[in-house]
Coordinates of C-alpha atoms and ligand atoms in Angstrom, one line a residue:
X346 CA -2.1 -2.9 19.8
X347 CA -1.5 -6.5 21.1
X348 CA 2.2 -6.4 22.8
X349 CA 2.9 -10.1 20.8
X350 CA 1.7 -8.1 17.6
X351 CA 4.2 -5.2 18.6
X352 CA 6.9 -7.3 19.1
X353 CA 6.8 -8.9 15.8
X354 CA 5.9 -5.4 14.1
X355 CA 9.2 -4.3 16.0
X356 CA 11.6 -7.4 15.2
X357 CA 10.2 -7.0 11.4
X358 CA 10.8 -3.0 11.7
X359 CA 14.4 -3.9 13.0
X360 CA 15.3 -7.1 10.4
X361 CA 14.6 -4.6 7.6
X362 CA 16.8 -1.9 8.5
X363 CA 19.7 -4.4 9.5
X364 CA 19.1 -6.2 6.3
X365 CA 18.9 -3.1 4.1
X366 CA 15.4 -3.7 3.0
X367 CA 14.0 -0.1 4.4
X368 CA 15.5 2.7 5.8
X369 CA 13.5 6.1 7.5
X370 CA 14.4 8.4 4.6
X371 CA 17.4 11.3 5.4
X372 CA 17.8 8.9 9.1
X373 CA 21.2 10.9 9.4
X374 CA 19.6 13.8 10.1
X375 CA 16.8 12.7 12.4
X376 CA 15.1 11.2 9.8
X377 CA 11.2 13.1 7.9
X378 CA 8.2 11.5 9.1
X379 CA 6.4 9.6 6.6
X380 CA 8.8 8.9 3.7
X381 CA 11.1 5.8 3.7
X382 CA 13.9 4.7 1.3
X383 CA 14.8 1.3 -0.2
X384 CA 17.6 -0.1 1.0
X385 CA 19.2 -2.9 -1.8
X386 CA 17.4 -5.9 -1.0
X387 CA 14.4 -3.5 -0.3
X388 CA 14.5 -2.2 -4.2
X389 CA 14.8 -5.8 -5.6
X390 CA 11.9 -7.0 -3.6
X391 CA 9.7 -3.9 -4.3
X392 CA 10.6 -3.9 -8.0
X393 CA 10.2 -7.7 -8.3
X394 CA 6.2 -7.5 -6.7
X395 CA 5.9 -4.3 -9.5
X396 CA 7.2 -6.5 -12.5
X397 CA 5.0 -9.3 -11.1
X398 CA 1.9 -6.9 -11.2
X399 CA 2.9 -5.7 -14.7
X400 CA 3.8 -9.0 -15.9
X401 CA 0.5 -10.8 -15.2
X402 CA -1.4 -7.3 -15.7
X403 CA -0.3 -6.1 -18.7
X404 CA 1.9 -8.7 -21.1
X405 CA 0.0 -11.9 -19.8
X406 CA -3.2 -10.5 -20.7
X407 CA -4.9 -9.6 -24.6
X408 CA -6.6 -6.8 -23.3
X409 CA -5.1 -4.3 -21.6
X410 CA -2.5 -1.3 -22.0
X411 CA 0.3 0.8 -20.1
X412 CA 0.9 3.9 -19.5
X413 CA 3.2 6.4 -18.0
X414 CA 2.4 10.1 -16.7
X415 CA 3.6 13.1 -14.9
X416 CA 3.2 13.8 -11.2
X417 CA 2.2 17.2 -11.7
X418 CA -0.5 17.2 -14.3
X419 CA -3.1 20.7 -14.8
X420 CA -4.1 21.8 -11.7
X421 CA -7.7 21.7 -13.4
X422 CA -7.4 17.8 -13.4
X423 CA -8.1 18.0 -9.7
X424 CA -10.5 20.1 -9.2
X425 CA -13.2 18.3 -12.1
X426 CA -11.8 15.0 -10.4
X427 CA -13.3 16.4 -6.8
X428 CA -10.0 16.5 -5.5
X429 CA -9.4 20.0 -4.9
X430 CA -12.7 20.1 -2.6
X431 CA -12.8 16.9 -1.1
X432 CA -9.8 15.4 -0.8
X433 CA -9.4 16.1 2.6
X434 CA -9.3 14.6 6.4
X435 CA -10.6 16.7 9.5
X436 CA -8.1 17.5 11.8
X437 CA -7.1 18.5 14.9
X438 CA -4.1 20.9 16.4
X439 CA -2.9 21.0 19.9
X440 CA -2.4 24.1 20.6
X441 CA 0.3 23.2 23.8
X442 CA 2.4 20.2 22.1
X443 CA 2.1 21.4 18.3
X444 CA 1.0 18.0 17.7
X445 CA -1.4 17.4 14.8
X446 CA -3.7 14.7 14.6
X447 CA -6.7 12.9 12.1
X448 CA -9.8 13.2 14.2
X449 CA -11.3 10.2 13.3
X450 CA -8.4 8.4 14.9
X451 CA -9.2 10.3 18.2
X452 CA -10.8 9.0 20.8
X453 CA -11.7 10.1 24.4
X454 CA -12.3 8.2 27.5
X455 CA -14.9 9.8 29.8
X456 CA -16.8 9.7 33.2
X457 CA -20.4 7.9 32.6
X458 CA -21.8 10.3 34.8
X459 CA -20.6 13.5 32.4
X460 CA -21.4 16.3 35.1
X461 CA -20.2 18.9 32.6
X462 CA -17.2 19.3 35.1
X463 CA -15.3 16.4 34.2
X464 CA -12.8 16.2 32.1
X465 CA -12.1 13.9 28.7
X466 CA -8.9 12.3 27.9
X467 CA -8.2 12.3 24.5
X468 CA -6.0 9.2 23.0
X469 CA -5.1 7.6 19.4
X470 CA -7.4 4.7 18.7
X471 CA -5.2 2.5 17.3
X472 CA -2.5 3.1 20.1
X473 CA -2.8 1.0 23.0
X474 CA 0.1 3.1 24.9
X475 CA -2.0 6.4 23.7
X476 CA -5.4 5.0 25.6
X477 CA -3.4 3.7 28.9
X478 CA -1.8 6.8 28.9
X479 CA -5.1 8.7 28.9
X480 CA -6.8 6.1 31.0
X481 CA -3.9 6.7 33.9
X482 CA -4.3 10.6 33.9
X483 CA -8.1 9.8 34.1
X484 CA -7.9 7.4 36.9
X485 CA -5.1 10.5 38.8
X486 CA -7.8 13.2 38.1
X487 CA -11.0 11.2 39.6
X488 CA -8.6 9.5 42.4
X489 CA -9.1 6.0 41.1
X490 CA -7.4 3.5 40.2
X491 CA -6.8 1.9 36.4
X492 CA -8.3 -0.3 35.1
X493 CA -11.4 1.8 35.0
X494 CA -14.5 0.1 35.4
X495 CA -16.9 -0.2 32.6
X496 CA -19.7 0.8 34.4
X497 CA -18.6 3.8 35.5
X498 CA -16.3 5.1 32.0
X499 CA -16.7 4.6 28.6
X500 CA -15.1 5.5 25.1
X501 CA -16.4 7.7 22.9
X502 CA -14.9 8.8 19.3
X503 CA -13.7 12.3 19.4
X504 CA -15.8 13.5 16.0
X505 CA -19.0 12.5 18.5
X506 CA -18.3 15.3 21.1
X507 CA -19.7 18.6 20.6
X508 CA -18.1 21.3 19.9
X509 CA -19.0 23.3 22.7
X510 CA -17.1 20.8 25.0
X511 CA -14.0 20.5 23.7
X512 CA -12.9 22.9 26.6
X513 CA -12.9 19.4 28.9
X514 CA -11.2 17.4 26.5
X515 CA -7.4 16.8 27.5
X516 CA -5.3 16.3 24.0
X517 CA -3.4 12.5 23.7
X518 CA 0.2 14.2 24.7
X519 CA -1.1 17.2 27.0
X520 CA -1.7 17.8 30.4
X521 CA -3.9 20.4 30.3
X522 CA -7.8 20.5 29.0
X523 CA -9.2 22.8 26.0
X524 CA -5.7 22.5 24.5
X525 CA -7.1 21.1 20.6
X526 CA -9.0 22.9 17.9
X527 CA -11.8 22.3 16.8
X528 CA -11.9 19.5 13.8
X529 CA -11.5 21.1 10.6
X530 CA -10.4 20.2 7.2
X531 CA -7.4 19.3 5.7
X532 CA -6.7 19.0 2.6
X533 CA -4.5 15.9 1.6
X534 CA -2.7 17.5 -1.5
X535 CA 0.8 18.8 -1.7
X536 CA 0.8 22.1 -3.7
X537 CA 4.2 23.5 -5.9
X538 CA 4.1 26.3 -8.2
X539 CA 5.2 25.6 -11.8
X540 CA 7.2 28.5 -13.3
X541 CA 8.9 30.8 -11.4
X542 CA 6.2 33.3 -10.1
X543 CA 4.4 32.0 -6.8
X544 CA 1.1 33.2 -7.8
X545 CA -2.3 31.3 -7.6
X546 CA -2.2 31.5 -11.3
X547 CA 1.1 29.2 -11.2
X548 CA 0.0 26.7 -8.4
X549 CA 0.2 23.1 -9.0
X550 CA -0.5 19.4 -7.5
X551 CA 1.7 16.6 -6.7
X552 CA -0.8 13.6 -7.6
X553 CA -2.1 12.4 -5.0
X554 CA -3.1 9.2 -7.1
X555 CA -2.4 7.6 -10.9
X556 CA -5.6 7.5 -12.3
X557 CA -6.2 10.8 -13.1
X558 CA -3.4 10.5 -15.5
X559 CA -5.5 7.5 -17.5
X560 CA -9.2 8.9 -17.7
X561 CA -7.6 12.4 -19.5
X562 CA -5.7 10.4 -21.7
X563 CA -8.6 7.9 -22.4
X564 CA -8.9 9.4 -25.7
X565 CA -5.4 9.4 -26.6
X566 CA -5.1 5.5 -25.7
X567 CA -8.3 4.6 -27.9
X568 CA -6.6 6.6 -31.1
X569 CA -3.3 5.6 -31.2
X570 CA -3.9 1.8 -30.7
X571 CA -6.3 -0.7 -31.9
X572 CA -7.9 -1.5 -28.5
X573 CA -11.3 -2.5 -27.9
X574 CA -13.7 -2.3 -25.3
X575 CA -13.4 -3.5 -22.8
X576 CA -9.8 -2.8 -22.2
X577 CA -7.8 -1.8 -19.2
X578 CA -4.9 1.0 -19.1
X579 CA -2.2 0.3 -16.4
X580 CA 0.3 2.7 -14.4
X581 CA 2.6 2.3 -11.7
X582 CA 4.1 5.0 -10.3
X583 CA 4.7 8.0 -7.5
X584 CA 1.9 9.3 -5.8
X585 CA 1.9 11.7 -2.8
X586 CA -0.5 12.4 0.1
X587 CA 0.1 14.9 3.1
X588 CA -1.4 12.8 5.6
X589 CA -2.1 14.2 8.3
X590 CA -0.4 11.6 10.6
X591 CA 1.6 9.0 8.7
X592 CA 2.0 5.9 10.2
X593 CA 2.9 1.9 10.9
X594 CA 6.2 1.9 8.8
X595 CA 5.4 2.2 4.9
X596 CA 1.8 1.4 5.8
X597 CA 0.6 5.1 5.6
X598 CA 3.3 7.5 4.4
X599 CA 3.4 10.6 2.5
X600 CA 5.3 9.6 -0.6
X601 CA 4.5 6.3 -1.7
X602 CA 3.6 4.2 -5.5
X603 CA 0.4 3.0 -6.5
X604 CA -0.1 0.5 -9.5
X605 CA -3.6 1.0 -10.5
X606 CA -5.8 -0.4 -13.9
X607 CA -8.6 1.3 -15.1
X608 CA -11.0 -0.9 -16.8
X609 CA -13.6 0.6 -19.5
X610 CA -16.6 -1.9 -20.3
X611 CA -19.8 -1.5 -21.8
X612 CA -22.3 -0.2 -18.5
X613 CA -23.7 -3.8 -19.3
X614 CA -21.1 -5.4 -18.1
X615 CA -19.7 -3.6 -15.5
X616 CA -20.8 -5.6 -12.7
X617 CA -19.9 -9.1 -14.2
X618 CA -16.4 -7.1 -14.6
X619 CA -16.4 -5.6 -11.4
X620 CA -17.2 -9.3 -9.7
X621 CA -14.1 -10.7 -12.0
X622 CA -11.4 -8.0 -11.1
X623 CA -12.2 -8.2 -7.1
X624 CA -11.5 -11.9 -7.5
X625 CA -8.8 -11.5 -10.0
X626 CA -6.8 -9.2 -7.7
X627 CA -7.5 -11.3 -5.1
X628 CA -5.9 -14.4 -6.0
X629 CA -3.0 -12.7 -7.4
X630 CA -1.8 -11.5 -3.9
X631 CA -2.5 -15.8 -3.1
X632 CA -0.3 -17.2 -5.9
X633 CA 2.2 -14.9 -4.9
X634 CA 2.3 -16.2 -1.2
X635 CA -0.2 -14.5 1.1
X636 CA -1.8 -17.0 3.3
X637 CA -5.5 -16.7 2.5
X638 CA -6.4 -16.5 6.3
X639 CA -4.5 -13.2 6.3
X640 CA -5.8 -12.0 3.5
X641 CA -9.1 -11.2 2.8
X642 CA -11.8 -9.4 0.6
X643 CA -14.6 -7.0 2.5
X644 CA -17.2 -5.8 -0.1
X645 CA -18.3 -1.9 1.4
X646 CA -21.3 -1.8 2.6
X647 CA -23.6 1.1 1.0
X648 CA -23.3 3.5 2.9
X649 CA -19.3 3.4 3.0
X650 CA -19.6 3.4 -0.9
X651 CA -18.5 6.8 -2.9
X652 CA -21.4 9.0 -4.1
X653 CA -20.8 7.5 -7.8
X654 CA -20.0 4.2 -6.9
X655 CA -22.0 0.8 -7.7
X656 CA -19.9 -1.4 -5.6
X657 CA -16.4 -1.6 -3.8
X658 CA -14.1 -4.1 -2.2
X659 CA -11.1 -3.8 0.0
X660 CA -8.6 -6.2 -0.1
X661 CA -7.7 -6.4 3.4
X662 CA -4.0 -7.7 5.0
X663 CA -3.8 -8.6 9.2
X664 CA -0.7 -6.5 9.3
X665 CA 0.8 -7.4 12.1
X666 CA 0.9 -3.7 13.5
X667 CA -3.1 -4.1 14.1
X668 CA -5.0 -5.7 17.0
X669 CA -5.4 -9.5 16.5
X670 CA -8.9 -9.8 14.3
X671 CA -8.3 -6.4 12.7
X672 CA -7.5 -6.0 8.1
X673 CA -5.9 -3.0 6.8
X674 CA -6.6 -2.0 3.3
X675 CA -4.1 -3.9 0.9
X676 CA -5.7 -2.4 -2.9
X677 CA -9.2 -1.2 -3.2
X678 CA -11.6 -2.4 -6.1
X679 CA -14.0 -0.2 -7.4
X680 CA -17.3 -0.2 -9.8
X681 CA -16.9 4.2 -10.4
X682 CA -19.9 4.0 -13.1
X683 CA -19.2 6.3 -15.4
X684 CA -18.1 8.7 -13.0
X685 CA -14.7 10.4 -14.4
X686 CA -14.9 10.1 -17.7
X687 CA -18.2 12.0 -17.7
X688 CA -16.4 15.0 -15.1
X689 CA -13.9 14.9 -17.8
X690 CA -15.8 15.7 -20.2
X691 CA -18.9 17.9 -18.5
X692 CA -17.5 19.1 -15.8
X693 CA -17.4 18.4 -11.8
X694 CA -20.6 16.0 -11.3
X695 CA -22.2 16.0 -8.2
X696 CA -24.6 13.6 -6.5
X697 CA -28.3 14.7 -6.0
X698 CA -31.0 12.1 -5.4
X699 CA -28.8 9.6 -5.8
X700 CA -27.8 10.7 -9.6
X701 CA -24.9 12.3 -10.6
X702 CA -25.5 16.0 -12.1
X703 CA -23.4 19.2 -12.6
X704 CA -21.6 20.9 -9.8
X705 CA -23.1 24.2 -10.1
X706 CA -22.7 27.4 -8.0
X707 CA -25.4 30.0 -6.8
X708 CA -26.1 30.8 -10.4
X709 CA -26.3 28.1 -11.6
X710 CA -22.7 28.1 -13.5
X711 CA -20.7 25.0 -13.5
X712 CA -18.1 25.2 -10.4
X713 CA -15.9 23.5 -12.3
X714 CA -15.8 23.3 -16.2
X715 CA -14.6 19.7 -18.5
X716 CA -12.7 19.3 -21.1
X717 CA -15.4 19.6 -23.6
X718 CA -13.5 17.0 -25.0
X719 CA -15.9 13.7 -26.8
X720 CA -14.7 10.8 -24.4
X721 CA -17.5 9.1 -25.6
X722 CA -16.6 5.4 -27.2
X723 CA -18.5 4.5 -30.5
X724 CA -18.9 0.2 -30.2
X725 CA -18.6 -1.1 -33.8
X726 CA -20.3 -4.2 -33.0
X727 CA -22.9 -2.7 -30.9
X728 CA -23.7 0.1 -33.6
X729 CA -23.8 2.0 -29.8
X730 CA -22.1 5.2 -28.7
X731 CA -21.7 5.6 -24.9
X732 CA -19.7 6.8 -21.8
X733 CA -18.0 3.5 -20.7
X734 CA -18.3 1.9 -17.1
X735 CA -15.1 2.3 -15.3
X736 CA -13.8 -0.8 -12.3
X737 CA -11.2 0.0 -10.8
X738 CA -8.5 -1.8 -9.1
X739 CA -5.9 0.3 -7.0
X740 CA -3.5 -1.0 -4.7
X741 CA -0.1 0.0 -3.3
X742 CA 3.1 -1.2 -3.8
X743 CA 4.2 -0.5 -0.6
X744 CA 1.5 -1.7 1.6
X745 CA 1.9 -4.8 -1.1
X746 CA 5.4 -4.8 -0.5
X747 CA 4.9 -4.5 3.5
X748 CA 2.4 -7.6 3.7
X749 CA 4.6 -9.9 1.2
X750 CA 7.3 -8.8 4.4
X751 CA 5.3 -9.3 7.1
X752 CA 3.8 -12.7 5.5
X753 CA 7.2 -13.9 4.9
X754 CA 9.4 -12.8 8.6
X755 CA 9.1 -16.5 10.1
X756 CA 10.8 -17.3 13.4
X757 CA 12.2 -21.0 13.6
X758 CA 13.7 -21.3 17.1
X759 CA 15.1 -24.7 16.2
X760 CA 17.7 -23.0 13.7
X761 CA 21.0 -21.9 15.2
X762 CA 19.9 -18.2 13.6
X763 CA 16.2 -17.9 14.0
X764 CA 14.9 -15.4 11.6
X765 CA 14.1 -15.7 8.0
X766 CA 12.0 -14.4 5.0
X767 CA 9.8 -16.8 3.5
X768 CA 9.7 -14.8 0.1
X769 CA 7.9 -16.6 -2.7
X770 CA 10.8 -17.2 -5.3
X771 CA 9.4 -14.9 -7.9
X772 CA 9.8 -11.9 -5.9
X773 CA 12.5 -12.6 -3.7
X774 CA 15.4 -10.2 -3.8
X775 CA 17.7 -12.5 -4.3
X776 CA 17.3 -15.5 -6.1
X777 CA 20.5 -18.1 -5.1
X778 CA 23.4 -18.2 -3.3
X779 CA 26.5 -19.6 -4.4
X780 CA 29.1 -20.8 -2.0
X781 CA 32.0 -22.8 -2.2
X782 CA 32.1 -25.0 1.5
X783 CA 35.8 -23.8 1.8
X784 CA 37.8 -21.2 0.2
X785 CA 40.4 -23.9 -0.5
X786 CA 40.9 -27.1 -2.4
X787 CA 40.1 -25.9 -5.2
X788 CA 36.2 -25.1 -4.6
X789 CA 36.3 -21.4 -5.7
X790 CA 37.7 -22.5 -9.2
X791 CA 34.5 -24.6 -9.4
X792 CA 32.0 -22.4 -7.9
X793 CA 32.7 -19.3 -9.5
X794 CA 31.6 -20.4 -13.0
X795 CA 28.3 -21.8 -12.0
X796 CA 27.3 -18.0 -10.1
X797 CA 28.6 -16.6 -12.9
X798 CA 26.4 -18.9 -15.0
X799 CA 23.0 -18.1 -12.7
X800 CA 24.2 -14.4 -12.3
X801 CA 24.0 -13.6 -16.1
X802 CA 20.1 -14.8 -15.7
X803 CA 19.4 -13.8 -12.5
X804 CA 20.3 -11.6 -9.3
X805 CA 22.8 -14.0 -7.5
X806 CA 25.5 -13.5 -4.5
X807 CA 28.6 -15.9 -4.1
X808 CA 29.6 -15.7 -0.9
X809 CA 33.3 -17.5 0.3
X810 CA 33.7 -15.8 3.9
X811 CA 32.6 -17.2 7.4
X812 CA 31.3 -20.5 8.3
X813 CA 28.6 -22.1 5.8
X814 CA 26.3 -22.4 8.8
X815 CA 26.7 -18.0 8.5
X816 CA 26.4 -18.1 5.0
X817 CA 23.4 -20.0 5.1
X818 CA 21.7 -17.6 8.1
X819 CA 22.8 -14.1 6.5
X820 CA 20.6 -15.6 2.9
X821 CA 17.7 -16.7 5.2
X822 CA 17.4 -13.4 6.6
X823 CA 17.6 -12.0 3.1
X824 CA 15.0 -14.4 1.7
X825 CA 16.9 -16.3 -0.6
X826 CA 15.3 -19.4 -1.4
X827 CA 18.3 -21.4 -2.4
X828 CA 21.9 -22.0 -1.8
X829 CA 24.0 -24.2 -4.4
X830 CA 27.2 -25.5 -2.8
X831 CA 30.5 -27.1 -4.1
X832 CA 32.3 -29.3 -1.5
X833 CA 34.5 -32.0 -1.5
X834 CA 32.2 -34.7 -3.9
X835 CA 31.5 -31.7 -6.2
X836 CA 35.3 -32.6 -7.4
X837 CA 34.7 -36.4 -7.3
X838 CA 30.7 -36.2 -9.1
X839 CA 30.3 -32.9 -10.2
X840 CA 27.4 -32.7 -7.9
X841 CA 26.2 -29.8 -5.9
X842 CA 24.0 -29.2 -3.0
X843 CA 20.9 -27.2 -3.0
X844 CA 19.6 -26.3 0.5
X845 CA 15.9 -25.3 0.8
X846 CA 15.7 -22.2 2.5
X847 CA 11.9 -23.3 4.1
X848 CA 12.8 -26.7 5.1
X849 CA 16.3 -26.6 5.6
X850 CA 16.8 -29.7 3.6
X851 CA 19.7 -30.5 1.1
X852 CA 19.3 -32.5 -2.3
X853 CA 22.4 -33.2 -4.6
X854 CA 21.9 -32.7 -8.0
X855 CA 24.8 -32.1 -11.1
X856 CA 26.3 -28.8 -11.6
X857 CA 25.1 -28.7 -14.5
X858 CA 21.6 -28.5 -13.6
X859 CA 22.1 -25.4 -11.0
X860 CA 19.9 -22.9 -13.6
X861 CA 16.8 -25.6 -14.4
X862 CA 16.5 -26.3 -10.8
X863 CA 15.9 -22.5 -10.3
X864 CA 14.1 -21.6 -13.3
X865 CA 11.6 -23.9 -11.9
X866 CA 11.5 -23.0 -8.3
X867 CA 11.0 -19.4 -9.5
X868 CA 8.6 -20.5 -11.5
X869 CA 6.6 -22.7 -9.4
Ligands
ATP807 P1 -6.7 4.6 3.4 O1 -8.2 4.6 3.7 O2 -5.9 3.6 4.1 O3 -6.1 6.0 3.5 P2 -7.5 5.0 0.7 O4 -8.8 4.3 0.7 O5 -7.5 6.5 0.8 O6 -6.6 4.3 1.8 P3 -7.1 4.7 -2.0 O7 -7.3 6.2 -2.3 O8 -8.1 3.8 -2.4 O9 -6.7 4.5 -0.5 O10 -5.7 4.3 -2.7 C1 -5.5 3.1 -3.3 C2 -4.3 2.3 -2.6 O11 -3.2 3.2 -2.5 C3 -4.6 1.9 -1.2 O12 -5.3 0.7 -1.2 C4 -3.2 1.7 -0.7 O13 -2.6 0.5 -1.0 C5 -2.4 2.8 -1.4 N1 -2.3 4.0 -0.5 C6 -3.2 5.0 -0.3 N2 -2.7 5.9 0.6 C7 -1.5 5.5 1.0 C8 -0.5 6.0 1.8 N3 -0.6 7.1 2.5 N4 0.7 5.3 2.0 C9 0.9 4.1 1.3 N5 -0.1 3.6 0.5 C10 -1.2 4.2 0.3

């Protein structure tokens, strides 16, 4: 991690707790690893970037639909879905700290010469503290000196070192060699029991995504409306993941919300829609103000692509948590064929020769049986019956919600209070200020009916305390991209001014105007 990266990770981290944007969930008690809360700016931002995803998903488009499920669906869903077996990360344990990590974050730095006799030091990949740290008790061991040379030392990823050898390796926070476990698999769902006997009979899933819920009620959506292919179905919502080592603020945590779209086509036309959702998705996250040379789209290459899979693309964000030149995932966009509807229907598919047949044990039984359920679609037009193609976009709303943050923290040194959030208006928490310049002469009596006025349309703060120079730095911080004051000429012209929160600058325009002028800036 670059230290000028980790700085502003930090001041960002900081700004958001101060500001009540996010706070570590149950902090008075030491906090939980991997959940956050919503503080009240926090909540209005999040729910803004949701309504802005439904919005232009759902009600600014013809054809597609919403939908709503539970968390805990059958525990059958997850095992025809591939879930139950795959849904897993290899981990390690070490057995002296207790500390669990992912092993394919894990890394080891070793001796070129490898006698057998030499140790490994184990560190996290993505943790620039974790590697120095291992590279120092390297250096003490062979009686030399960090920085090692290249020649002489070299990295290796921990999943690379046989298993026979992982007596040498020395775990990222232990002293001692032959301390972690062998990798082995973890599986990334939390489990409940429904009812109130604990029995495997009664053992449930918390979701660990949203688009289970669609495919089983693909059926459901198609009879009760009048949709036709090709259509979408949309949900936002709750999904959990018991990941192994949560991480980088919301980035990775264990509780967090997807909003995800399944879109059904004709298998004809899957890739043309595949092509059109990556770039759809991808522009969205532009309009809504993530600089383009943050943002990006890397299309998998085939052998990262799912067994089913035709094509996928990550949307990618250069959080500011990751070395300079590295993306994170943003929202994925997948081509899954015709993948879930058919497990759904059949039974767990599995790839063999590159086609997708039945999961079937030593006997040749289905491991695990479908619905049985026709989730065919019959195309009137086409006089054609068929499974439909499925694309897929899925993205987060609070690794969405953590780039719009990260794109917005600015840092202008020229302003008497340097920090502020360049939100785009439409999903800013708050929308306008409100202040009269004094809380005197008469200036309240004038600016209270205009906030009233904005506040019936709109989430607005009047503020009267402190120094307007204050006023103005506390809704910088907050995001707010304009403040309407009433001063002295207010009484004379019935003129206002509106201060930009990016530039600073301050127009006059009537009192009477205060709502256009912000319908349009939102709307811009
Ligand atoms: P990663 O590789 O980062 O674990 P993934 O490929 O497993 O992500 P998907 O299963 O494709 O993620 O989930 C779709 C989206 O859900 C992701 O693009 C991301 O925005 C979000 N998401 C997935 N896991 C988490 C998590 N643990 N915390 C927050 N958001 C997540």
């Amino acid at each position: 991690m670059a230290t000028v990266a980790n700085n502003t990770m930090d001041r960002i981290v900081a700004l958001c707790r101060r500001r009540g944007f996010i706070f570590q969930s149950s902090e008075i008690y030491g906090g939980i690893n991997g959940f956050w809360d919503y503080g009240p700016l926090g909540v209005e931002l999040k729910r803004n970037i949701k309504e802005a995803w439904w919005h232009d998903m759902v009600h600014a488009r013809d054809d597609m639909v919403g939908l709503d499920c539970t968390i805990i669906m059958h525990p059958h869903v997850w095992k025809v879905s591939g879930h139950y077996d795959l849904f897993s990360d290899k981990m390690v344990d070490c057995k002296a700290t207790k500390n669990r990590y992912r092993a394919d974050q894990l890394c080891v730095v070793k001796n070129r010469t490898d006698s057998g006799t030499n140790r490994m030091y184990a560190f996290v990949e993505s943790d620039d503290e974790s590697r120095a740290r291992a590279e120092k008790k390297l250096a003490k061991h062979e009686k030399t000196k960090p920085p090692l040379p290249d020649e002489q030392y070299h990295v290796k990823p921990l999943l690379e070192i046989p298993g026979g050898e992982f007596h040498r390796v020395v775990g990222p926070d232990a002293d001692e060699p032959g301390t972690l476990t062998e990798p082995r698999d973890f599986n990334l769902m939390f489990e409940t029991y429904t009812g109130a006997v604990r029995d495997e009979d009664n053992k449930a899933f918390l979701r660990p995504e949203t688009a289970q819920g669609i495919f089983v009620n693909f059926k459901n959506v198609c009879d009760s409306t009048r949709i036709k292919l090709p259509f979408g179905i949309a949900q936002m919502g709750k999904s959990f993941r018991n990941e192994i080592t949560p991480r980088n603020f919301i980035f990775r945590s264990r509780e967090f919300e997807q909003m995800e779209i399944e879109f059904f086509c004709h298998p004809d036309e899957s890739n043309r829609w595949y092509e059109y959702w990556r770039d759809r998705r991808l522009q969205w996250y532009v309009d809504l103000g993530l600089a383009s040379d943050r943002l990006r789209l890397r299309e998998h290459g085939k052998e990262e692509l799912s067994h089913y899979s035709c094509g996928t693309s990550d949307i990618e964000y250069a959080y500011p948590f990751l070395a300079e030149g590295d993306f994170g995932e943003l929202e994925g966009v997948a081509h899954r064929g015709d993948f879930d509807l058919r497990s759904h229907m059949e039974g767990k598919l599995a790839s063999q020769d590159g086609k997708l047949v039945l999961d079937v044990d030593a006997n040749g039984k289905p491991r695990y049986k479908g619905s049985g359920k026709d989730l065919t679609y019959f195309d009137t037009e086409r006089k054609e019956r068929f499974v439909p193609h499925v694309v897929e976009p899925s993205a987060g709303a609070d690794r969405a919600t953590l780039a719009f943050i990260c794109e917005a923290y600015t840092v202008d040194e020229s302003r008497p209070s340097p920090e502020l959030m360049k939100f785009h208006p439409r999903i800013a928490p708050i929308k306008a200020a409100v202040f009269p310049l004094v809380a005197k002469d008469g200036l309240p009596d004038i600016a209270e009916p205009i906030y009233r006025a904005l506040r019936a349309r709109w989430p607005v703060q009047y503020d009267a305390k402190q120094s307007i120079g204050k006023r103005y730095a506390r809704m910088d911080e907050a995001g707010t991209p304009y403040c309407f004051t009433v001063d002295g000429q207010t009484k004379e012209d019935g003129t206002v001014t509106v201060r930009d929160r990016d530039t600073g600058r301050q127009e006059r325009i009537d009192k009477s105007r205060c709502a256009e002028y912000l319908a349009e800036g939102i709307d811009r």
